[in-house]
Amino acid sequence: MVAISEQKLELLFKSIRKRKVIVLGDLMLDRYIAGLVHRISPEAPVPVVEVENEFVRLGGAANVVYNVRSLGAIPVPIGVVGADFAGEEIVNLLKSLEIETDSVIVDSSRPTVMKTRIIANDQHVVRADWESRNSISQKIEARVARRVAKHLIDADALIIEDYNKGLLSRSLIREVIKSARRLKKIVTIDPKFDNFFAYQDVTVFKPNRKEVEAALGMHIDSQRELQQACENLAEKLHAEYILVTLGEKGMCLYEKSGNFMQIPTRARKVHDVSGAGDTVISSLTLALASDADIREAMTFANYAAGAVCGEVGVVPVTQEMIREAIAFFR
């Protein structure tokens, strides 16, 4: 991990405010129903939750959009929602943050991805998901590709946030990466299993350890095995950098030059790791787009992830949160 001086940090924050970043991915709505349990249902051996609160949050790629906006940059969300309540909620939440929604495409043939979590006595009891994993139609895919091409002209970077919910086909992935690289744009990837090896020739490929283990069919028990896994990924993907998040063990970086490094987490306390991956990809990308080198960007993202892990629930990272986190460990 490299040191980031106060002067460097402030220059980075100033530069971030000028950046425009496309976020292409599976837009989701996170819905929460919270209450208390005092009795078991007479209908089945399950708790009866007496609802006290209900609220919604941006999830999936929409949470990455929120993080980019919260850090002061200009996000361009590109994705698909259904013609339903959840889709309207996503658009309304984005608009409330003064985020342009012209590239959020409505597809009436599929539902908006929505995860409903029921919380009882501060414990997560059950989750219900509304989604379709079927691929979007070729017509919708063409519209998505045109939106990406339009905004790439004046964007600084492209984030692809893949949750395997049907938006990102291999053909779309190839097309948008080719367009971005032709324009010499930064391309960062937060992958899932289905399209794992489709992300060729990108700037940063950022899986977590479990995703790496599943994709390579191996169990990582040591730093040596971790480095070997990163080398294998770099060889298969031809990425400039492989960055693997390791939960409470921090993250590691493999550079195409062969350099490898692992850094510990920078969390003062860990209340909730939900959304930390979204924070990493957004803060890392913005740092790279603001002329930080890869190790500075990795360090910046590590502090950002540590800051949000200290909060309860999924929250976007802010410049002030990162500033406080760095000052704490300095």
CSV table of C-alpha atoms in Angstrom, one decimal:
chain,number,residue,atom,x,y,z
A,1,MET,CA,0.0,0.0,0.0
A,2,VAL,CA,1.3,3.4,-0.9
A,3,ALA,CA,1.0,6.6,1.2
A,4,ILE,CA,-1.4,9.3,-0.1
A,5,SER,CA,-0.5,12.7,1.2
A,6,GLU,CA,-3.1,15.3,2.1
A,7,GLN,CA,-2.1,17.4,-0.9
A,8,LYS,CA,-2.4,14.4,-3.2
A,9,LEU,CA,-5.7,13.5,-1.7
A,10,GLU,CA,-7.2,16.9,-2.2
A,11,LEU,CA,-6.0,17.1,-5.8
A,12,LEU,CA,-7.6,13.7,-6.4
A,13,PHE,CA,-10.9,14.8,-4.9
A,14,LYS,CA,-10.8,18.0,-7.0
A,15,SER,CA,-10.2,16.0,-10.2
A,16,ILE,CA,-12.9,13.5,-9.4
A,17,ARG,CA,-15.5,16.2,-9.5
A,18,LYS,CA,-14.8,16.7,-13.2
A,19,ARG,CA,-15.0,13.0,-14.2
A,20,LYS,CA,-17.8,11.4,-16.2
A,21,VAL,CA,-18.2,7.6,-15.8
A,22,ILE,CA,-20.5,5.3,-17.6
A,23,VAL,CA,-21.9,2.5,-15.4
A,24,LEU,CA,-23.2,-0.4,-17.5
A,25,GLY,CA,-24.9,-3.2,-15.6
A,26,ASP,CA,-27.8,-4.8,-13.9
A,27,LEU,CA,-29.9,-2.1,-12.2
A,28,MET,CA,-31.7,-3.3,-9.1
A,29,LEU,CA,-33.9,-2.1,-6.4
A,30,ASP,CA,-33.3,-3.2,-2.8
A,31,ARG,CA,-36.4,-3.2,-0.7
A,32,TYR,CA,-36.4,-3.5,3.1
A,33,ILE,CA,-39.3,-4.5,5.4
A,34,ALA,CA,-38.4,-4.2,9.0
A,35,GLY,CA,-40.2,-5.0,12.2
A,36,LEU,CA,-40.5,-7.0,15.4
A,37,VAL,CA,-41.4,-10.5,16.2
A,38,HIS,CA,-43.5,-11.4,19.2
A,39,ARG,CA,-45.2,-14.6,18.2
A,40,ILE,CA,-45.2,-17.6,15.9
A,41,SER,CA,-47.8,-17.9,13.1
A,42,PRO,CA,-50.6,-20.3,13.9
A,43,GLU,CA,-50.6,-21.1,10.1
A,44,ALA,CA,-47.1,-22.4,10.0
A,45,PRO,CA,-44.0,-22.6,12.3
A,46,VAL,CA,-42.7,-19.2,11.1
A,47,PRO,CA,-42.3,-15.8,12.9
A,48,VAL,CA,-44.9,-13.1,12.4
A,49,VAL,CA,-43.2,-9.8,11.6
A,50,GLU,CA,-45.1,-6.8,12.8
A,51,VAL,CA,-43.9,-4.2,10.2
A,52,GLU,CA,-42.6,-0.9,11.6
A,53,ASN,CA,-40.7,0.4,8.6
A,54,GLU,CA,-40.4,-0.1,4.9
A,55,PHE,CA,-37.9,1.6,2.5
A,56,VAL,CA,-36.1,1.2,-0.8
A,57,ARG,CA,-32.5,1.7,-1.9
A,58,LEU,CA,-30.5,1.6,-5.1
A,59,GLY,CA,-28.9,-1.8,-5.6
A,60,GLY,CA,-26.7,-3.7,-8.0
A,61,ALA,CA,-25.2,-1.5,-10.7
A,62,ALA,CA,-27.5,1.3,-9.5
A,63,ASN,CA,-25.5,1.3,-6.2
A,64,VAL,CA,-22.3,1.8,-8.2
A,65,VAL,CA,-24.0,4.8,-9.8
A,66,TYR,CA,-24.8,6.1,-6.4
A,67,ASN,CA,-21.2,5.7,-5.2
A,68,VAL,CA,-19.9,7.5,-8.3
A,69,ARG,CA,-22.3,10.4,-7.6
A,70,SER,CA,-21.6,10.4,-3.9
A,71,LEU,CA,-17.9,10.9,-4.6
A,72,GLY,CA,-18.8,14.0,-6.6
A,73,ALA,CA,-18.4,12.7,-10.2
A,74,ILE,CA,-21.0,12.5,-13.0
A,75,PRO,CA,-22.4,8.9,-13.5
A,76,VAL,CA,-24.2,7.8,-16.6
A,77,PRO,CA,-26.3,4.7,-15.7
A,78,ILE,CA,-27.0,2.4,-18.7
A,79,GLY,CA,-29.2,-0.6,-18.1
A,80,VAL,CA,-32.7,-2.1,-18.3
A,81,VAL,CA,-35.7,-1.9,-16.0
A,82,GLY,CA,-39.2,-3.3,-16.3
A,83,ALA,CA,-42.4,-1.3,-16.8
A,84,ASP,CA,-43.3,-1.7,-13.1
A,85,PHE,CA,-43.2,-0.2,-9.7
A,86,ALA,CA,-39.6,-1.2,-9.0
A,87,GLY,CA,-38.4,0.3,-12.3
A,88,GLU,CA,-40.2,3.6,-11.5
A,89,GLU,CA,-38.6,3.6,-8.1
A,90,ILE,CA,-35.1,3.2,-9.5
A,91,VAL,CA,-35.6,6.1,-12.0
A,92,ASN,CA,-37.1,8.3,-9.3
A,93,LEU,CA,-34.3,7.6,-6.9
A,94,LEU,CA,-31.7,8.4,-9.6
A,95,LYS,CA,-33.5,11.6,-10.5
A,96,SER,CA,-33.6,12.6,-6.8
A,97,LEU,CA,-29.8,12.5,-6.9
A,98,GLU,CA,-29.8,14.7,-10.0
A,99,ILE,CA,-28.6,11.8,-12.2
A,100,GLU,CA,-29.5,11.6,-15.8
A,101,THR,CA,-31.8,8.6,-16.6
A,102,ASP,CA,-32.2,8.9,-20.4
A,103,SER,CA,-30.1,5.7,-20.9
A,104,VAL,CA,-32.2,3.6,-18.4
A,105,ILE,CA,-34.2,1.6,-20.9
A,106,VAL,CA,-37.7,0.3,-20.1
A,107,ASP,CA,-38.4,-3.3,-21.3
A,108,SER,CA,-42.0,-4.3,-20.6
A,109,SER,CA,-41.2,-8.0,-21.4
A,110,ARG,CA,-39.2,-8.4,-18.1
A,111,PRO,CA,-39.5,-7.4,-14.5
A,112,THR,CA,-37.1,-5.0,-12.8
A,113,VAL,CA,-34.7,-6.9,-10.6
A,114,MET,CA,-35.9,-6.3,-7.0
A,115,LYS,CA,-34.6,-7.9,-3.8
A,116,THR,CA,-37.0,-7.7,-0.8
A,117,ARG,CA,-35.3,-8.3,2.6
A,118,ILE,CA,-37.4,-8.9,5.7
A,119,ILE,CA,-35.6,-7.8,8.8
A,120,ALA,CA,-37.0,-9.0,12.2
A,121,ASN,CA,-35.5,-7.8,15.5
A,122,ASP,CA,-32.5,-6.6,13.5
A,123,GLN,CA,-32.0,-10.0,12.0
A,124,HIS,CA,-32.3,-10.8,8.3
A,125,VAL,CA,-35.1,-13.4,8.2
A,126,VAL,CA,-35.7,-14.0,4.5
A,127,ARG,CA,-35.2,-12.5,1.1
A,128,ALA,CA,-37.6,-12.6,-1.9
A,129,ASP,CA,-36.3,-11.8,-5.4
A,130,TRP,CA,-38.2,-10.7,-8.5
A,131,GLU,CA,-36.0,-11.1,-11.6
A,132,SER,CA,-35.6,-12.6,-15.0
A,133,ARG,CA,-32.2,-14.2,-15.9
A,134,ASN,CA,-33.2,-14.5,-19.5
A,135,SER,CA,-31.1,-12.5,-22.0
A,136,ILE,CA,-32.4,-9.2,-23.2
A,137,SER,CA,-33.7,-9.2,-26.8
A,138,GLN,CA,-31.4,-8.3,-29.7
A,139,LYS,CA,-33.4,-5.1,-30.2
A,140,ILE,CA,-32.9,-4.0,-26.6
A,141,GLU,CA,-29.2,-5.0,-26.8
A,142,ALA,CA,-28.7,-2.8,-29.8
A,143,ARG,CA,-30.3,0.1,-28.0
A,144,VAL,CA,-27.9,-0.4,-25.0
A,145,ALA,CA,-24.9,-0.6,-27.3
A,146,ARG,CA,-25.9,2.7,-29.0
A,147,ARG,CA,-26.3,4.4,-25.6
A,148,VAL,CA,-22.8,3.3,-24.6
A,149,ALA,CA,-21.2,4.4,-27.9
A,150,LYS,CA,-22.9,7.8,-27.6
A,151,HIS,CA,-21.7,8.5,-24.0
A,152,LEU,CA,-18.2,7.0,-24.5
A,153,ILE,CA,-17.2,10.0,-26.6
A,154,ASP,CA,-17.0,12.4,-23.7
A,155,ALA,CA,-16.7,9.9,-20.8
A,156,ASP,CA,-13.5,9.2,-18.8
A,157,ALA,CA,-14.2,5.6,-18.0
A,158,LEU,CA,-16.6,2.7,-18.3
A,159,ILE,CA,-17.5,0.5,-15.4
A,160,ILE,CA,-19.2,-2.8,-16.2
A,161,GLU,CA,-21.1,-4.3,-13.3
A,162,ASP,CA,-22.3,-7.8,-14.1
A,163,TYR,CA,-24.8,-9.6,-11.9
A,164,ASN,CA,-25.8,-12.2,-14.5
A,165,LYS,CA,-29.3,-10.9,-14.7
A,166,GLY,CA,-29.5,-11.0,-18.5
A,167,LEU,CA,-28.3,-7.6,-19.6
A,168,LEU,CA,-24.7,-8.4,-20.5
A,169,SER,CA,-24.3,-10.9,-23.3
A,170,ARG,CA,-20.9,-11.9,-24.6
A,171,SER,CA,-21.6,-10.0,-27.9
A,172,LEU,CA,-22.5,-6.8,-26.0
A,173,ILE,CA,-19.5,-7.2,-23.7
A,174,ARG,CA,-17.1,-7.6,-26.7
A,175,GLU,CA,-18.7,-4.6,-28.5
A,176,VAL,CA,-18.6,-2.1,-25.7
A,177,ILE,CA,-15.1,-3.0,-24.6
A,178,LYS,CA,-13.8,-2.7,-28.2
A,179,SER,CA,-15.5,0.7,-28.5
A,180,ALA,CA,-14.0,1.9,-25.2
A,181,ARG,CA,-10.5,0.7,-25.9
A,182,ARG,CA,-10.6,2.2,-29.4
A,183,LEU,CA,-11.3,5.6,-27.7
A,184,LYS,CA,-8.5,4.9,-25.1
A,185,LYS,CA,-11.0,4.9,-22.2
A,186,ILE,CA,-10.4,3.2,-18.8
A,187,VAL,CA,-12.5,0.0,-18.6
A,188,THR,CA,-13.0,-1.7,-15.2
A,189,ILE,CA,-15.0,-4.8,-14.6
A,190,ASP,CA,-16.9,-6.2,-11.6
A,191,PRO,CA,-17.7,-9.7,-12.9
A,192,LYS,CA,-19.9,-12.7,-12.1
A,193,PHE,CA,-19.5,-16.3,-13.0
A,194,ASP,CA,-21.4,-16.6,-16.3
A,195,ASN,CA,-19.4,-14.2,-18.4
A,196,PHE,CA,-16.2,-14.4,-16.3
A,197,PHE,CA,-13.8,-15.0,-19.2
A,198,ALA,CA,-15.6,-12.8,-21.7
A,199,TYR,CA,-14.0,-9.6,-20.3
A,200,GLN,CA,-10.9,-9.5,-22.5
A,201,ASP,CA,-8.3,-6.7,-22.8
A,202,VAL,CA,-9.7,-4.4,-20.0
A,203,THR,CA,-7.9,-2.0,-17.7
A,204,VAL,CA,-8.9,-3.6,-14.4
A,205,PHE,CA,-10.6,-6.9,-13.7
A,206,LYS,CA,-12.0,-7.0,-10.2
A,207,PRO,CA,-13.5,-10.2,-8.9
A,208,ASN,CA,-13.7,-11.4,-5.3
A,209,ARG,CA,-11.9,-14.5,-4.0
A,210,LYS,CA,-15.0,-16.7,-4.2
A,211,GLU,CA,-15.6,-15.8,-7.8
A,212,VAL,CA,-12.0,-16.5,-8.7
A,213,GLU,CA,-12.1,-19.9,-7.0
A,214,ALA,CA,-15.3,-20.8,-8.8
A,215,ALA,CA,-14.1,-19.7,-12.2
A,216,LEU,CA,-10.7,-21.4,-11.9
A,217,GLY,CA,-12.0,-24.5,-10.1
A,218,MET,CA,-9.5,-24.2,-7.2
A,219,HIS,CA,-9.4,-23.4,-3.5
A,220,ILE,CA,-7.1,-20.6,-2.4
A,221,ASP,CA,-5.5,-21.2,0.9
A,222,SER,CA,-2.2,-19.3,0.7
A,223,GLN,CA,-0.7,-16.1,-0.8
A,224,ARG,CA,1.2,-18.3,-3.2
A,225,GLU,CA,-2.0,-19.8,-4.5
A,226,LEU,CA,-3.6,-16.4,-4.7
A,227,GLN,CA,-0.7,-15.1,-6.8
A,228,GLN,CA,-0.9,-18.1,-9.1
A,229,ALA,CA,-4.7,-17.6,-9.5
A,230,CYS,CA,-4.0,-13.9,-10.5
A,231,GLU,CA,-1.4,-15.0,-13.0
A,232,ASN,CA,-3.8,-17.5,-14.5
A,233,LEU,CA,-6.5,-14.8,-14.8
A,234,ALA,CA,-4.0,-12.3,-16.4
A,235,GLU,CA,-3.0,-14.9,-18.9
A,236,LYS,CA,-6.5,-15.8,-19.9
A,237,LEU,CA,-7.9,-12.2,-19.9
A,238,HIS,CA,-5.0,-10.1,-21.1
A,239,ALA,CA,-6.0,-7.5,-18.5
A,240,GLU,CA,-3.6,-4.7,-17.5
A,241,TYR,CA,-4.4,-5.4,-13.9
A,242,ILE,CA,-6.1,-8.1,-11.8
A,243,LEU,CA,-7.5,-6.8,-8.5
A,244,VAL,CA,-9.0,-9.4,-6.2
A,245,THR,CA,-11.0,-8.3,-3.1
A,246,LEU,CA,-10.4,-10.6,-0.1
A,247,GLY,CA,-13.0,-9.5,2.4
A,248,GLU,CA,-11.5,-9.0,5.9
A,249,LYS,CA,-8.1,-9.8,4.4
A,250,GLY,CA,-8.0,-6.7,2.2
A,251,MET,CA,-7.2,-7.0,-1.5
A,252,CYS,CA,-4.4,-8.0,-3.8
A,253,LEU,CA,-3.1,-6.6,-7.1
A,254,TYR,CA,-1.4,-8.4,-10.0
A,255,GLU,CA,0.2,-6.2,-12.7
A,256,LYS,CA,0.8,-7.4,-16.2
A,257,SER,CA,4.5,-6.8,-15.6
A,258,GLY,CA,4.4,-9.7,-13.1
A,259,ASN,CA,4.4,-7.6,-9.9
A,260,PHE,CA,2.1,-8.8,-7.1
A,261,MET,CA,1.1,-7.2,-3.8
A,262,GLN,CA,-1.4,-7.8,-1.1
A,263,ILE,CA,-2.6,-5.1,1.3
A,264,PRO,CA,-4.7,-5.4,4.5
A,265,THR,CA,-8.1,-4.0,5.0
A,266,ARG,CA,-8.3,-0.4,6.3
A,267,ALA,CA,-11.6,-0.7,8.3
A,268,ARG,CA,-11.7,0.8,11.8
A,269,LYS,CA,-14.7,-1.5,12.5
A,270,VAL,CA,-16.7,-3.9,10.5
A,271,HIS,CA,-20.5,-3.7,10.8
A,272,ASP,CA,-21.6,-4.7,7.3
A,273,VAL,CA,-19.6,-5.7,4.2
A,274,SER,CA,-22.7,-5.3,2.0
A,275,GLY,CA,-22.0,-3.0,-1.0
A,276,ALA,CA,-18.2,-2.9,-0.3
A,277,GLY,CA,-17.5,-4.3,-3.8
A,278,ASP,CA,-19.5,-1.6,-5.4
A,279,THR,CA,-17.5,1.0,-3.4
A,280,VAL,CA,-14.2,-0.5,-4.5
A,281,ILE,CA,-15.0,-0.5,-8.3
A,282,SER,CA,-16.4,3.0,-8.2
A,283,SER,CA,-13.6,4.6,-6.1
A,284,LEU,CA,-10.9,2.7,-7.9
A,285,THR,CA,-12.2,3.8,-11.4
A,286,LEU,CA,-12.6,7.4,-10.4
A,287,ALA,CA,-9.0,7.5,-9.0
A,288,LEU,CA,-7.6,6.0,-12.2
A,289,ALA,CA,-9.6,8.5,-14.2
A,290,SER,CA,-8.2,11.3,-12.1
A,291,ASP,CA,-4.6,10.4,-13.0
A,292,ALA,CA,-3.8,8.2,-9.9
A,293,ASP,CA,-1.5,5.3,-10.7
A,294,ILE,CA,-2.8,1.8,-10.1
A,295,ARG,CA,-1.3,1.4,-6.6
A,296,GLU,CA,-2.6,4.8,-5.5
A,297,ALA,CA,-6.0,3.9,-6.9
A,298,MET,CA,-6.0,0.6,-5.1
A,299,THR,CA,-5.0,2.3,-1.8
A,300,PHE,CA,-7.8,4.9,-2.3
A,301,ALA,CA,-10.3,2.2,-2.9
A,302,ASN,CA,-9.2,0.2,0.1
A,303,TYR,CA,-9.8,3.1,2.4
A,304,ALA,CA,-13.2,3.7,0.7
A,305,ALA,CA,-14.2,0.1,1.3
A,306,GLY,CA,-13.1,0.2,4.9
A,307,ALA,CA,-15.1,3.3,5.5
A,308,VAL,CA,-18.4,1.8,4.3
A,309,CYS,CA,-17.8,-1.4,6.1
A,310,GLY,CA,-18.0,0.6,9.3
A,311,GLU,CA,-21.6,1.6,8.5
A,312,VAL,CA,-24.8,-0.4,9.1
A,313,GLY,CA,-26.4,-1.3,5.8
A,314,VAL,CA,-25.5,-0.4,2.2
A,315,VAL,CA,-24.3,3.2,2.1
A,316,PRO,CA,-22.5,5.1,-0.6
A,317,VAL,CA,-19.0,6.4,0.2
A,318,THR,CA,-18.3,10.1,0.4
A,319,GLN,CA,-15.1,12.1,0.1
A,320,GLU,CA,-15.4,13.0,3.8
A,321,MET,CA,-15.6,9.4,4.8
A,322,ILE,CA,-12.4,8.6,2.8
A,323,ARG,CA,-10.7,11.6,4.2
A,324,GLU,CA,-11.5,10.6,7.8
A,325,ALA,CA,-10.4,7.0,7.1
A,326,ILE,CA,-7.0,8.0,5.8
A,327,ALA,CA,-6.5,10.4,8.6
A,328,PHE,CA,-7.3,7.7,11.2
A,329,PHE,CA,-4.6,5.3,9.8
A,330,ARG,CA,-2.0,8.0,9.1
